[in-house]
Amino acid sequence: MQNFYSFSALAGLQARQATFAVNLPLSLVGKLFSKEDISLPAHERSQRIINQGRVNQIAKYILDNPNSYVLPPLVAYVRTGEIKFEANKDYPQLGELKISLSADLALFDGQHRCAAIQLAVAKKPFLADETITVYLLANQGLSAAQQIFADINMNAVKPAQSIKLLYNQRDQVTAFTKSMIKEIPLFEKYTDLERTNLPTTSDKLFTFSGLYQANQILWKGLGDDPSKPITISKFWEILVPCIDEWEQLMDFAVHSELLRNQSLTAHSVTWMALAEVGLHLIKRRPNHNEWTFALERLDMNWSRQNPVWQGRVILGGKICKTRKNILLMTNAILQHNRIELNKTQQALEDEFLKTMQPDSNAA
């Protein structure tokens, strides 16, 4: 049996086909699975072209978390070669799976994980002896392989960004955002911790992912300042009472659904723009009393009908929240409150104003 790899395996049956689950050493991942020939046209392949950025991201995750990483199983099939399953006499579903050294195994699902594992093992050789579960199916031809790839990916439902961020225990901004929501009554009552897109009839106004993104702007912008958690908490404590719509919501004078339809204060682009405003004030006026004084007097017409938002945040009647939209909204808030723009902000503003000017050459 020297011409075979041998693994303990669990045999099963799915769609009337034999299946096997094995724990494969990471050192064999690169040796056992053949790479997809990307020179072939898409209809002759069973896999998409590898995204190297995604590979690097997974490899970094493994390397950064060697004591706590988790990788989902790979799903593979035997394209060519021999496999044998020798069942245990007492437990027929358990046994030894033998795969010939010349066998050609290909992946239905997990090619990015496979490539990332090889990168990680090359950088941290001790990972070679760790394992990943492989779910192995018999070969049913190219069309079946393509269909299985489609089934796996079409039926997969990605979790909402909010709940992915909420459950990330490694992220300092996540931990801070959780504590901030608990500390501020408005956020505690009106933040949906799980969904990123709120249903029309939801009584919530904020999403965890939106507040997280706003906090991330402040967190990164304040750099290595050890007091930044206190500063950011103070920012929100001062800001919340300055937004009339938020105060009305707390006083039951308006419903969340109405605010979502009529006011930009119900949308994450505004929370992120306000975070940019706060960062601008804190950097320009490091003295605590100065930036808090400016923030307490913040004033703005947040109605979606306010002409100042057209072209900045609202395009074609829809709210847009690209990085550029966020910064253009920041500029509008600063200028309305007579706060001087910095050079970068002014350059963006000048560019925006040029695009908004009517074409002098138009007939």
Short mmCIF file of C-alpha atoms in Angstrom, two decimals, residues 128 179 217:
data_model
loop_
_atom_site.label_atom_id
_atom_site.label_comp_id
_atom_site.label_asym_id
_atom_site.label_seq_id
_atom_site.Cartn_x
_atom_site.Cartn_y
_atom_site.Cartn_z
CA ALA A 128 1.82 21.74 8.29
CA SER A 179 -20.08 49.57 24.85
CA ILE A 217 -13.34 56.88 11.07
#
